[in-house]
Amino acid sequence: MQTTIKTNAEIAKVLEILQIRSVNPAYSTGLVWNNAEEGAVREIFSPVDGKLISAVRLADGYHYQTVIEQAQKAYKIWRKVPAPKRGEIVRQIGDQLRVYKEPLGKLVSYEMGKILQEGLGEVQEMIDICDFAVGLSRQLYGLTMHSERPEHRMYEQYHPIGIVGIISAFNFPVAVWAWNAMLAAVCGDVCVWKPSEKTPLTALACQHIIADVLKKNELPEGIFNLIIGDYKIGELMSDDTRVPLVSATGSTRMGKKVGEAVAKRLGKSLLELGGNNAIIITEHANLEMAIRATVFGAVGTCGQRCTTTRRLIVHEKVYDQVKNRLLEIYPKLTIGNPLESGTLVSPLIDKDAVRNFLHALEKLKNDGGKILYGGTVLSGEKYESGTYVVPAICEAENHFQIVQDETFAPILYLIKYQGDVENAIDLQNGVKQGLSSSIFSNHILETEQFLSAQGSDCGIANVNIGTSGAEIGGAFGGEKETGGGRESGSDAWKVYMRRQTNTINYGKTLPLAQGIKFDV
């Protein structure tokens, strides 16, 4: 499909480098690129300036079947490749990402809207997970154990699971896919990736980068697969018994549908869903550190991180001091083009996100809350896309329904607490989501209580750092309506494999377990 690139020369060059040309495929099976000749067309506009970047056709059920069949064929070959050799392919992918870090980071920034440093940081995160996966390829350990039967030994080993379906969100259009895909690859799995239809161009770029590596190594088609489509493709994947694991990142509403569909067929799901993250600031905190973390956590990526700081739970003794300091800082935040240096606050992804932002603030006021600063939409030539907003600081109560819900926008709710840290922890835990949490305190009894069994109920609990900015070395994920999944580091690799217990009899008799006698 022909389309005109209506953007500046620099972005046009980026698209050329990343092979995002005027004809874009709807899906890919490894090295074979296919143009869907029929199907809905989706035009991709940048939230930065509202201009058309390119367009894609959305794949349908026929294209989905083609991709899955190609993945099945590739899996039969890929699973036989020794894990360290698979790691070598991932190492080469990481090297290629290093080569393309700058243009890919710019495309992430331009297509999604996050500031350039965050776009480059996302590509670096992909490189880091490649490095992690390379080492992991030689450490897919099982266990050995003693058998109760003489002349027997037992051990556990891990095998590839098969096809891993990956449904990723717009806010991290490439990094979260890499968390899944690179670990799955060294485990011997093949991947089918459905990116957000809001950010398909970065996915196409990654597929081109990987295709070069596969071609160089004469590997089969279909190890890494891409399909661009709407929610119907996600439904097909969730219902498909040929896809034993579906990893889905997005809203809790979406995750519940995926989880239910996969569970009905007794498949496995890895869910990374909503966050409603809080920072607790106690009377013993280093306030400047806490405020710096709060601002980055609340307005970074324009509040569109799953780990965004949405609630600030502050002790009454320092509440006014914290509030006044935030009210000094927010008016100084630079809002504008994320590709320009010095910009701290980028646009929301689209006008639907802007409407959700405004609607949330109206609900807050109806609940009895108060907007202290921001909450408006910027206009004028510099903000012609209509996606730039002024981050909001609000006073609220934890029980307000809008505070209980996650709004994917830069809204920070200030909540005052009294008494000891237990009261703050109760507020922190008093929401349905359980992704990331943080406490700022120089009092060891407070911080230890926060990290204890009766402390934070989140998958991530930090002390004297903010809620966002997770490192790939630790397992990433959360509890409750966040879904319970774990991606990235630690032993998260195990979800991409099936565990098998093996017992070997090296004797000449056949003793049974538990001393059972069965003579024939």
Short mmCIF file of C-alpha atoms in Angstrom, two decimals:
data_model
loop_
_atom_site.label_atom_id
_atom_site.label_comp_id
_atom_site.label_asym_id
_atom_site.label_seq_id
_atom_site.Cartn_x
_atom_site.Cartn_y
_atom_site.Cartn_z
CA MET A 1 0.00 0.00 0.00
CA GLN A 2 1.42 3.37 -0.98
CA THR A 3 1.64 6.07 1.64
CA THR A 4 3.35 9.42 1.91
CA ILE A 5 5.80 10.15 4.70
CA LYS A 6 4.78 13.60 5.95
CA THR A 7 7.45 14.38 8.46
CA ASN A 8 10.84 16.00 8.73
CA ALA A 9 13.92 14.84 6.89
CA GLU A 10 15.51 13.35 10.01
CA ILE A 11 12.60 11.01 10.70
CA ALA A 12 12.37 10.13 7.01
CA LYS A 13 16.02 9.07 7.21
CA VAL A 14 15.30 6.99 10.30
CA LEU A 15 12.49 5.20 8.48
CA GLU A 16 14.80 4.50 5.56
CA ILE A 17 17.55 3.11 7.79
CA LEU A 18 15.08 0.83 9.55
CA GLN A 19 13.52 -0.27 6.24
CA ILE A 20 10.11 1.20 7.06
CA ARG A 21 9.19 2.06 3.50
CA SER A 22 6.01 2.97 1.65
CA VAL A 23 4.88 -0.64 1.45
CA ASN A 24 4.44 -2.19 4.87
CA PRO A 25 3.58 -5.84 5.51
CA ALA A 26 0.69 -6.92 7.67
CA TYR A 27 2.57 -9.88 8.99
CA SER A 28 5.88 -11.68 8.81
CA THR A 29 6.95 -15.26 9.09
CA GLY A 30 10.61 -15.03 9.89
CA LEU A 31 12.40 -14.01 6.72
CA VAL A 32 9.32 -14.06 4.47
CA TRP A 33 7.53 -10.74 4.31
CA ASN A 34 3.93 -10.78 3.18
CA ASN A 35 1.75 -7.90 2.09
CA ALA A 36 -1.90 -8.38 2.93
CA GLU A 37 -3.76 -7.35 -0.21
CA GLU A 38 -7.05 -7.07 1.60
CA GLY A 39 -8.00 -5.91 5.05
CA ALA A 40 -8.43 -2.73 6.99
CA VAL A 41 -5.80 -0.04 6.66
CA ARG A 42 -4.48 1.65 9.77
CA GLU A 43 -2.66 4.93 9.38
CA ILE A 44 -0.01 5.63 12.00
CA PHE A 45 0.15 9.23 13.17
CA SER A 46 2.81 10.57 15.51
CA PRO A 47 1.58 12.04 18.80
CA VAL A 48 4.56 14.41 18.57
CA ASP A 49 3.23 16.54 15.69
CA GLY A 50 0.09 14.75 14.51
CA LYS A 51 1.67 13.89 11.15
CA LEU A 52 1.19 10.67 9.22
CA ILE A 53 4.24 8.42 9.55
CA SER A 54 3.11 5.45 7.49
CA ALA A 55 0.30 2.94 7.24
CA VAL A 56 -0.22 -0.80 7.52
CA ARG A 57 -2.91 -3.27 6.60
CA LEU A 58 -4.26 -5.25 9.51
CA ALA A 59 -3.93 -9.00 9.25
CA ASP A 60 -6.92 -11.33 9.54
CA GLY A 61 -7.54 -14.94 10.53
CA TYR A 62 -6.03 -16.33 7.32
CA HIS A 63 -2.78 -14.49 7.91
CA TYR A 64 -2.79 -15.63 11.55
CA GLN A 65 -3.02 -19.28 10.46
CA THR A 66 -0.12 -18.77 8.05
CA VAL A 67 2.07 -17.33 10.80
CA ILE A 68 1.27 -20.10 13.28
CA GLU A 69 1.96 -22.83 10.74
CA GLN A 70 5.30 -21.26 9.90
CA ALA A 71 6.15 -21.00 13.59
CA GLN A 72 5.33 -24.67 14.11
CA LYS A 73 7.74 -25.67 11.35
CA ALA A 74 10.50 -23.47 12.73
CA TYR A 75 10.05 -24.81 16.26
CA LYS A 76 10.81 -28.38 15.19
CA ILE A 77 14.25 -27.20 14.06
CA TRP A 78 15.00 -24.48 16.61
CA ARG A 79 14.38 -26.71 19.64
CA LYS A 80 17.16 -29.03 18.44
CA VAL A 81 19.75 -26.25 18.38
CA PRO A 82 21.88 -26.42 21.56
CA ALA A 83 20.98 -23.68 24.03
CA PRO A 84 24.44 -22.00 23.91
CA LYS A 85 24.14 -21.86 20.12
CA ARG A 86 20.76 -20.25 20.50
CA GLY A 87 22.42 -17.78 22.84
CA GLU A 88 24.92 -16.95 20.12
CA ILE A 89 22.08 -15.90 17.82
CA VAL A 90 20.66 -13.69 20.56
CA ARG A 91 24.12 -12.20 21.07
CA GLN A 92 24.20 -11.23 17.39
CA ILE A 93 20.73 -9.68 17.72
CA GLY A 94 22.02 -7.61 20.63
CA ASP A 95 24.96 -6.47 18.54
CA GLN A 96 22.64 -5.41 15.72
CA LEU A 97 20.51 -3.49 18.18
CA ARG A 98 23.65 -1.64 19.23
CA VAL A 99 24.23 -0.68 15.59
CA TYR A 100 20.65 0.58 15.22
CA LYS A 101 20.21 2.02 18.71
CA GLU A 102 20.02 5.66 17.65
CA PRO A 103 17.55 5.38 14.75
CA LEU A 104 15.40 2.82 16.55
CA GLY A 105 15.35 4.97 19.68
CA LYS A 106 14.25 7.95 17.59
CA LEU A 107 11.47 5.94 16.00
CA VAL A 108 10.29 4.76 19.42
CA SER A 109 10.21 8.39 20.52
CA TYR A 110 8.44 9.67 17.41
CA GLU A 111 5.88 6.88 17.10
CA MET A 112 5.06 6.47 20.80
CA GLY A 113 5.82 9.97 22.07
CA LYS A 114 8.27 9.38 24.93
CA ILE A 115 11.29 11.68 25.21
CA LEU A 116 14.34 10.69 23.18
CA GLN A 117 16.40 9.64 26.20
CA GLU A 118 13.63 7.25 27.17
CA GLY A 119 13.42 5.95 23.62
CA LEU A 120 17.16 5.31 23.57
CA GLY A 121 16.87 3.81 27.05
CA GLU A 122 14.24 1.39 25.83
CA VAL A 123 16.53 0.13 23.08
CA GLN A 124 19.32 -0.18 25.66
CA GLU A 125 16.96 -2.29 27.72
CA MET A 126 16.59 -4.61 24.73
CA ILE A 127 20.36 -4.83 24.44
CA ASP A 128 20.64 -5.58 28.15
CA ILE A 129 18.12 -8.41 28.01
CA CYS A 130 20.03 -9.89 25.06
CA ASP A 131 23.18 -9.89 27.19
CA PHE A 132 21.27 -11.47 30.06
CA ALA A 133 19.82 -14.14 27.77
CA VAL A 134 23.23 -15.01 26.33
CA GLY A 135 24.52 -15.87 29.79
CA LEU A 136 21.28 -17.65 30.61
CA SER A 137 21.69 -19.92 27.60
CA ARG A 138 24.40 -21.77 29.54
CA GLN A 139 22.49 -21.80 32.82
CA LEU A 140 19.13 -23.46 32.16
CA TYR A 141 19.68 -25.55 35.25
CA GLY A 142 17.66 -28.46 36.54
CA LEU A 143 18.06 -30.32 39.84
CA THR A 144 19.42 -33.69 40.82
CA MET A 145 18.07 -35.53 43.84
CA HIS A 146 18.53 -38.84 45.63
CA SER A 147 16.06 -41.63 44.95
CA GLU A 148 14.65 -43.76 47.76
CA ARG A 149 15.19 -46.80 45.51
CA PRO A 150 18.63 -48.41 45.27
CA GLU A 151 20.57 -48.03 42.04
CA HIS A 152 18.31 -45.22 40.87
CA ARG A 153 18.87 -41.52 40.35
CA MET A 154 16.45 -38.69 39.76
CA TYR A 155 16.78 -35.32 38.16
CA GLU A 156 14.70 -32.50 36.70
CA GLN A 157 15.29 -30.85 33.37
CA TYR A 158 13.62 -28.09 31.38
CA HIS A 159 12.49 -28.33 27.76
CA PRO A 160 11.17 -25.69 25.36
CA ILE A 161 7.44 -25.12 25.59
CA GLY A 162 6.79 -24.38 21.90
CA ILE A 163 5.17 -21.26 20.47
CA VAL A 164 5.08 -18.22 22.75
CA GLY A 165 2.45 -15.64 21.88
CA ILE A 166 3.44 -12.09 22.85
CA ILE A 167 0.88 -9.30 23.05
CA SER A 168 2.64 -6.01 23.81
CA ALA A 169 1.40 -2.53 24.69
CA PHE A 170 2.12 0.84 23.08
CA ASN A 171 3.93 2.41 26.04
CA PHE A 172 6.98 0.15 25.75
CA PRO A 173 6.62 -0.84 22.11
CA VAL A 174 9.81 -2.90 21.87
CA ALA A 175 11.43 -3.49 25.28
CA VAL A 176 8.74 -5.70 26.82
CA TRP A 177 8.63 -7.79 23.65
CA ALA A 178 12.39 -8.28 23.95
CA TRP A 179 12.04 -9.34 27.61
CA ASN A 180 9.86 -12.19 26.41
CA ALA A 181 11.32 -12.99 23.02
CA MET A 182 15.00 -13.16 23.92
CA LEU A 183 14.44 -15.39 26.95
CA ALA A 184 12.03 -17.56 25.00
CA ALA A 185 14.55 -17.85 22.16
CA VAL A 186 17.40 -19.15 24.31
CA CYS A 187 14.92 -21.55 25.91
CA GLY A 188 14.27 -23.02 22.47
CA ASP A 189 10.86 -21.49 21.84
CA VAL A 190 9.63 -19.57 18.82
CA CYS A 191 7.63 -16.38 19.16
CA VAL A 192 4.58 -14.83 17.52
CA TRP A 193 4.42 -11.13 18.33
CA LYS A 194 1.27 -9.03 18.15
CA PRO A 195 2.38 -5.46 18.86
CA SER A 196 -0.02 -2.69 19.75
CA GLU A 197 -1.75 -1.47 16.61
CA LYS A 198 -0.89 2.03 17.85
CA THR A 199 2.86 1.40 17.48
CA PRO A 200 3.47 -1.20 14.76
CA LEU A 201 6.34 0.56 13.00
CA THR A 202 8.88 -0.02 15.77
CA ALA A 203 7.88 -3.69 15.67
CA LEU A 204 8.49 -3.79 11.93
CA ALA A 205 11.90 -2.23 12.47
CA CYS A 206 12.84 -4.87 15.05
CA GLN A 207 11.70 -7.63 12.71
CA HIS A 208 13.92 -6.28 9.94
CA ILE A 209 16.89 -6.15 12.31
CA ILE A 210 16.31 -9.75 13.41
CA ALA A 211 15.72 -10.95 9.84
CA ASP A 212 19.25 -9.87 8.91
CA VAL A 213 20.68 -11.99 11.72
CA LEU A 214 18.59 -15.03 10.81
CA LYS A 215 19.52 -14.77 7.16
CA LYS A 216 23.22 -14.49 7.95
CA ASN A 217 23.04 -17.67 10.02
CA GLU A 218 20.90 -19.58 7.49
CA LEU A 219 18.25 -20.25 10.10
CA PRO A 220 14.70 -21.34 9.31
CA GLU A 221 11.84 -18.96 8.85
CA GLY A 222 9.48 -18.43 11.69
CA ILE A 223 11.71 -18.33 14.77
CA PHE A 224 10.62 -14.73 15.33
CA ASN A 225 7.21 -13.89 13.87
CA LEU A 226 5.22 -10.70 13.68
CA ILE A 227 1.53 -10.13 13.03
CA ILE A 228 -0.07 -6.69 12.98
CA GLY A 229 -3.75 -6.72 13.80
CA ASP A 230 -6.46 -5.59 16.15
CA TYR A 231 -7.89 -7.31 19.23
CA LYS A 232 -9.26 -10.15 17.09
CA ILE A 233 -5.72 -11.44 16.52
CA GLY A 234 -5.19 -11.46 20.29
CA GLU A 235 -8.40 -13.45 20.70
CA LEU A 236 -7.27 -16.01 18.12
CA MET A 237 -3.96 -16.37 19.93
CA SER A 238 -5.62 -16.73 23.34
CA ASP A 239 -7.94 -19.47 22.07
CA ASP A 240 -5.27 -21.37 20.13
CA THR A 241 -4.13 -24.66 21.70
CA ARG A 242 -1.04 -24.53 19.46
CA VAL A 243 0.18 -21.58 21.56
CA PRO A 244 0.92 -23.07 25.00
CA LEU A 245 1.98 -19.73 26.52
CA VAL A 246 0.51 -16.29 25.93
CA SER A 247 2.35 -13.34 27.46
CA ALA A 248 0.14 -10.26 27.49
CA THR A 249 0.96 -6.74 28.63
CA GLY A 250 -1.76 -4.12 28.92
CA SER A 251 -4.81 -3.15 30.91
CA THR A 252 -6.39 -5.32 33.56
CA ARG A 253 -9.56 -5.43 31.48
CA MET A 254 -7.67 -6.88 28.52
CA GLY A 255 -5.69 -9.26 30.73
CA LYS A 256 -8.80 -10.75 32.29
CA LYS A 257 -10.09 -11.66 28.84
CA VAL A 258 -6.77 -13.20 27.81
CA GLY A 259 -6.37 -15.05 31.10
CA GLU A 260 -9.89 -16.47 30.97
CA ALA A 261 -9.55 -17.65 27.37
CA VAL A 262 -6.15 -19.28 27.94
CA ALA A 263 -7.30 -20.89 31.19
CA LYS A 264 -10.33 -22.44 29.48
CA ARG A 265 -7.98 -24.49 27.33
CA LEU A 266 -5.61 -25.11 30.26
CA GLY A 267 -2.83 -23.11 28.67
CA LYS A 268 -0.35 -20.87 30.46
CA SER A 269 -0.56 -17.09 30.59
CA LEU A 270 1.95 -14.53 31.73
CA LEU A 271 0.06 -11.34 32.55
CA GLU A 272 1.59 -7.91 33.15
CA LEU A 273 -1.39 -5.64 33.70
CA GLY A 274 -2.40 -2.43 35.43
CA GLY A 275 -0.51 -0.60 38.12
CA ASN A 276 -1.72 1.92 40.69
CA ASN A 277 1.61 2.61 42.26
CA ALA A 278 2.28 4.60 45.40
CA ILE A 279 5.24 6.24 47.07
CA ILE A 280 5.08 6.55 50.85
CA ILE A 281 6.92 9.55 52.29
CA THR A 282 7.33 9.27 56.04
CA GLU A 283 8.32 11.99 58.45
CA HIS A 284 11.83 10.47 58.46
CA ALA A 285 12.37 10.76 54.69
CA ASN A 286 15.00 12.66 52.75
CA LEU A 287 12.41 14.93 51.16
CA GLU A 288 14.48 16.16 48.23
CA MET A 289 15.25 12.59 47.17
CA ALA A 290 11.61 11.64 47.57
CA ILE A 291 10.36 14.60 45.56
CA ARG A 292 12.84 14.00 42.74
CA ALA A 293 11.69 10.37 42.50
CA THR A 294 8.07 11.42 42.66
CA VAL A 295 8.32 13.88 39.81
CA PHE A 296 10.13 11.46 37.51
CA GLY A 297 7.75 8.67 38.42
CA ALA A 298 4.64 10.79 37.93
CA VAL A 299 5.41 12.63 34.67
CA GLY A 300 7.93 10.35 32.94
CA THR A 301 6.51 8.98 29.68
CA CYS A 302 3.65 11.41 30.39
CA GLY A 303 2.29 9.06 33.05
CA GLN A 304 2.02 6.15 30.62
CA ARG A 305 4.24 3.64 32.38
CA CYS A 306 2.73 0.68 34.17
CA THR A 307 5.06 1.70 37.03
CA THR A 308 4.07 5.39 36.96
CA THR A 309 3.70 6.98 40.41
CA ARG A 310 -0.03 7.68 40.73
CA ARG A 311 -0.45 8.05 44.51
CA LEU A 312 1.75 9.94 46.93
CA ILE A 313 1.03 8.95 50.53
CA VAL A 314 2.62 11.57 52.79
CA HIS A 315 2.83 11.85 56.58
CA GLU A 316 0.89 14.80 57.92
CA LYS A 317 4.01 16.33 59.50
CA VAL A 318 5.68 16.82 56.10
CA TYR A 319 2.60 16.94 53.87
CA ASP A 320 2.50 20.70 53.34
CA GLN A 321 6.23 20.84 52.73
CA VAL A 322 6.02 18.14 50.07
CA LYS A 323 2.94 19.68 48.44
CA ASN A 324 4.47 23.14 48.27
CA ARG A 325 7.70 21.82 46.81
CA LEU A 326 5.82 19.96 44.09
CA LEU A 327 3.84 23.09 43.31
CA GLU A 328 7.16 24.90 42.83
CA ILE A 329 8.54 22.25 40.48
CA TYR A 330 5.59 21.40 38.23
CA PRO A 331 5.29 24.84 36.57
CA LYS A 332 8.96 24.58 35.58
CA LEU A 333 8.58 21.25 33.74
CA THR A 334 9.30 21.59 30.03
CA ILE A 335 6.47 20.16 27.94
CA GLY A 336 7.08 19.72 24.24
CA ASN A 337 8.58 17.79 21.36
CA PRO A 338 10.19 14.67 22.84
CA LEU A 339 12.92 14.69 20.18
CA GLU A 340 14.18 18.07 21.38
CA SER A 341 16.77 18.20 24.14
CA GLY A 342 15.55 19.59 27.42
CA THR A 343 12.02 18.25 27.10
CA LEU A 344 10.88 16.45 30.25
CA VAL A 345 7.18 15.89 29.54
CA SER A 346 6.13 14.35 26.24
CA PRO A 347 2.66 13.95 24.70
CA LEU A 348 0.03 11.36 25.44
CA ILE A 349 -0.28 8.62 22.82
CA ASP A 350 -3.49 9.96 21.19
CA LYS A 351 -6.59 12.07 21.69
CA ASP A 352 -8.46 9.18 23.31
CA ALA A 353 -5.84 9.26 26.06
CA VAL A 354 -6.40 13.00 26.43
CA ARG A 355 -10.13 12.45 26.83
CA ASN A 356 -9.47 9.82 29.51
CA PHE A 357 -7.20 12.30 31.29
CA LEU A 358 -9.86 14.99 31.37
CA HIS A 359 -12.62 12.55 32.31
CA ALA A 360 -10.60 11.28 35.28
CA LEU A 361 -10.12 14.80 36.59
CA GLU A 362 -13.86 15.50 36.30
CA LYS A 363 -14.60 12.34 38.27
CA LEU A 364 -12.07 13.40 40.89
CA LYS A 365 -13.83 16.72 41.39
CA ASN A 366 -17.20 14.98 41.56
CA ASP A 367 -15.81 12.67 44.26
CA GLY A 368 -14.74 15.67 46.31
CA GLY A 369 -11.10 15.91 45.28
CA LYS A 370 -9.24 19.05 44.30
CA ILE A 371 -6.94 19.89 41.40
CA LEU A 372 -4.00 21.84 42.78
CA TYR A 373 -2.16 22.33 39.51
CA GLY A 374 -2.39 21.37 35.82
CA GLY A 375 -5.03 19.23 34.23
CA THR A 376 -5.36 21.24 31.04
CA VAL A 377 -4.75 20.52 27.36
CA LEU A 378 -2.16 22.66 25.59
CA SER A 379 -2.95 24.32 22.26
CA GLY A 380 -1.13 26.34 19.65
CA GLU A 381 1.25 25.55 16.80
CA LYS A 382 3.76 23.84 19.09
CA TYR A 383 1.05 21.48 20.34
CA GLU A 384 -0.94 21.04 17.14
CA SER A 385 -1.31 17.27 17.60
CA GLY A 386 -3.72 17.93 20.47
CA THR A 387 -2.00 15.34 22.66
CA TYR A 388 -0.03 17.59 25.02
CA VAL A 389 -1.37 18.09 28.54
CA VAL A 390 -0.19 19.77 31.71
CA PRO A 391 0.50 17.11 34.37
CA ALA A 392 -1.91 17.39 37.27
CA ILE A 393 -1.35 17.45 41.02
CA CYS A 394 -4.49 16.65 42.98
CA GLU A 395 -5.58 16.25 46.58
CA ALA A 396 -7.63 13.11 47.06
CA GLU A 397 -8.70 10.33 49.37
CA ASN A 398 -7.55 6.79 48.74
CA HIS A 399 -11.11 5.45 48.68
CA PHE A 400 -12.24 7.66 45.77
CA GLN A 401 -13.22 5.41 42.88
CA ILE A 402 -11.07 7.34 40.41
CA VAL A 403 -8.08 6.90 42.73
CA GLN A 404 -8.82 3.18 42.94
CA ASP A 405 -8.77 2.95 39.14
CA GLU A 406 -5.70 3.32 36.96
CA THR A 407 -5.70 6.29 34.61
CA PHE A 408 -2.92 6.08 32.05
CA ALA A 409 -2.01 9.75 32.26
CA PRO A 410 0.09 12.16 34.37
CA ILE A 411 -2.20 12.58 37.38
CA LEU A 412 -0.63 12.52 40.84
CA TYR A 413 -2.94 12.08 43.83
CA LEU A 414 -1.66 13.50 47.13
CA ILE A 415 -2.98 11.53 50.10
CA LYS A 416 -2.27 12.48 53.71
CA TYR A 417 -1.75 9.87 56.42
CA GLN A 418 -1.48 10.12 60.18
CA GLY A 419 0.17 7.96 62.81
CA ASP A 420 2.75 5.29 62.12
CA VAL A 421 3.85 3.66 58.89
CA GLU A 422 1.32 0.83 59.22
CA ASN A 423 -1.41 3.29 58.30
CA ALA A 424 0.50 4.33 55.18
CA ILE A 425 1.07 0.70 54.18
CA ASP A 426 -2.66 0.00 54.56
CA LEU A 427 -3.37 2.85 52.15
CA GLN A 428 -0.68 1.67 49.78
CA ASN A 429 -2.18 -1.84 49.73
CA GLY A 430 -5.75 -0.59 49.60
CA VAL A 431 -6.17 -0.86 45.83
CA LYS A 432 -6.83 -3.81 43.51
CA GLN A 433 -3.52 -3.50 41.66
CA GLY A 434 -0.18 -4.63 43.02
CA LEU A 435 2.70 -3.80 40.69
CA SER A 436 5.22 -1.32 42.11
CA SER A 437 5.60 0.48 45.42
CA SER A 438 8.14 2.59 47.23
CA ILE A 439 8.89 4.07 50.62
CA PHE A 440 11.16 6.99 51.43
CA SER A 441 12.44 6.85 54.99
CA ASN A 442 15.75 6.90 56.81
CA HIS A 443 14.20 4.95 59.69
CA ILE A 444 15.20 1.29 59.41
CA LEU A 445 12.20 0.01 61.35
CA GLU A 446 9.85 1.69 58.86
CA THR A 447 11.67 0.40 55.80
CA GLU A 448 11.97 -3.13 57.15
CA GLN A 449 8.28 -3.19 57.99
CA PHE A 450 7.51 -2.04 54.44
CA LEU A 451 9.51 -4.97 53.05
CA SER A 452 8.16 -7.56 55.48
CA ALA A 453 5.30 -10.02 55.00
CA GLN A 454 2.89 -7.49 56.52
CA GLY A 455 4.30 -4.70 54.32
CA SER A 456 3.81 -3.87 50.65
CA ASP A 457 1.73 -6.43 48.75
CA CYS A 458 3.25 -5.47 45.39
CA GLY A 459 5.58 -7.49 43.19
CA ILE A 460 8.08 -4.63 43.38
CA ALA A 461 8.85 -2.86 46.67
CA ASN A 462 11.58 -0.22 46.72
CA VAL A 463 13.28 1.74 49.47
CA ASN A 464 14.50 5.28 48.80
CA ILE A 465 14.04 4.99 45.04
CA GLY A 466 10.88 5.57 43.02
CA THR A 467 8.32 3.20 41.58
CA SER A 468 9.60 3.27 37.98
CA GLY A 469 12.91 2.39 36.41
CA ALA A 470 13.16 -1.37 36.98
CA GLU A 471 16.37 -3.18 36.03
CA ILE A 472 16.27 -6.26 33.80
CA GLY A 473 18.22 -8.38 36.31
CA GLY A 474 15.23 -8.73 38.62
CA ALA A 475 11.97 -10.46 37.83
CA PHE A 476 9.40 -7.83 36.82
CA GLY A 477 5.71 -8.17 37.64
CA GLY A 478 3.00 -7.74 40.20
CA GLU A 479 0.22 -9.29 42.22
CA LYS A 480 -3.57 -9.02 42.47
CA GLU A 481 -5.08 -7.42 39.35
CA THR A 482 -1.62 -6.83 37.95
CA GLY A 483 -1.81 -10.47 36.94
CA GLY A 484 0.91 -12.30 38.87
CA GLY A 485 3.30 -12.69 35.93
CA ARG A 486 7.07 -12.31 36.03
CA GLU A 487 9.22 -11.28 33.08
CA SER A 488 12.83 -10.36 32.43
CA GLY A 489 15.48 -11.45 34.97
CA SER A 490 15.99 -13.83 37.88
CA ASP A 491 14.34 -17.22 37.17
CA ALA A 492 11.56 -15.79 34.98
CA TRP A 493 12.92 -18.02 32.20
CA LYS A 494 11.18 -21.02 33.72
CA VAL A 495 7.75 -19.88 32.51
CA TYR A 496 8.95 -20.30 28.92
CA MET A 497 9.81 -23.97 29.48
CA ARG A 498 8.18 -27.17 30.63
CA ARG A 499 9.65 -29.05 33.58
CA GLN A 500 10.25 -32.78 33.42
CA THR A 501 11.22 -35.17 36.21
CA ASN A 502 13.38 -38.11 35.13
CA THR A 503 14.14 -41.31 37.04
CA ILE A 504 16.85 -43.66 35.80
CA ASN A 505 17.29 -47.26 36.95
CA TYR A 506 20.86 -48.36 36.42
CA GLY A 507 20.46 -51.66 38.30
CA LYS A 508 19.15 -55.09 37.32
CA THR A 509 16.08 -55.20 39.57
CA LEU A 510 12.85 -53.24 39.62
CA PRO A 511 12.19 -51.97 43.15
CA LEU A 512 9.03 -49.87 43.53
CA ALA A 513 8.63 -46.63 45.42
CA GLN A 514 7.25 -46.59 48.97
CA GLY A 515 8.45 -50.19 49.40
CA ILE A 516 5.50 -51.60 47.47
CA LYS A 517 5.73 -55.34 46.67
CA PHE A 518 4.26 -56.51 43.40
CA ASP A 519 5.51 -59.96 42.45
CA VAL A 520 4.39 -61.68 39.27
#
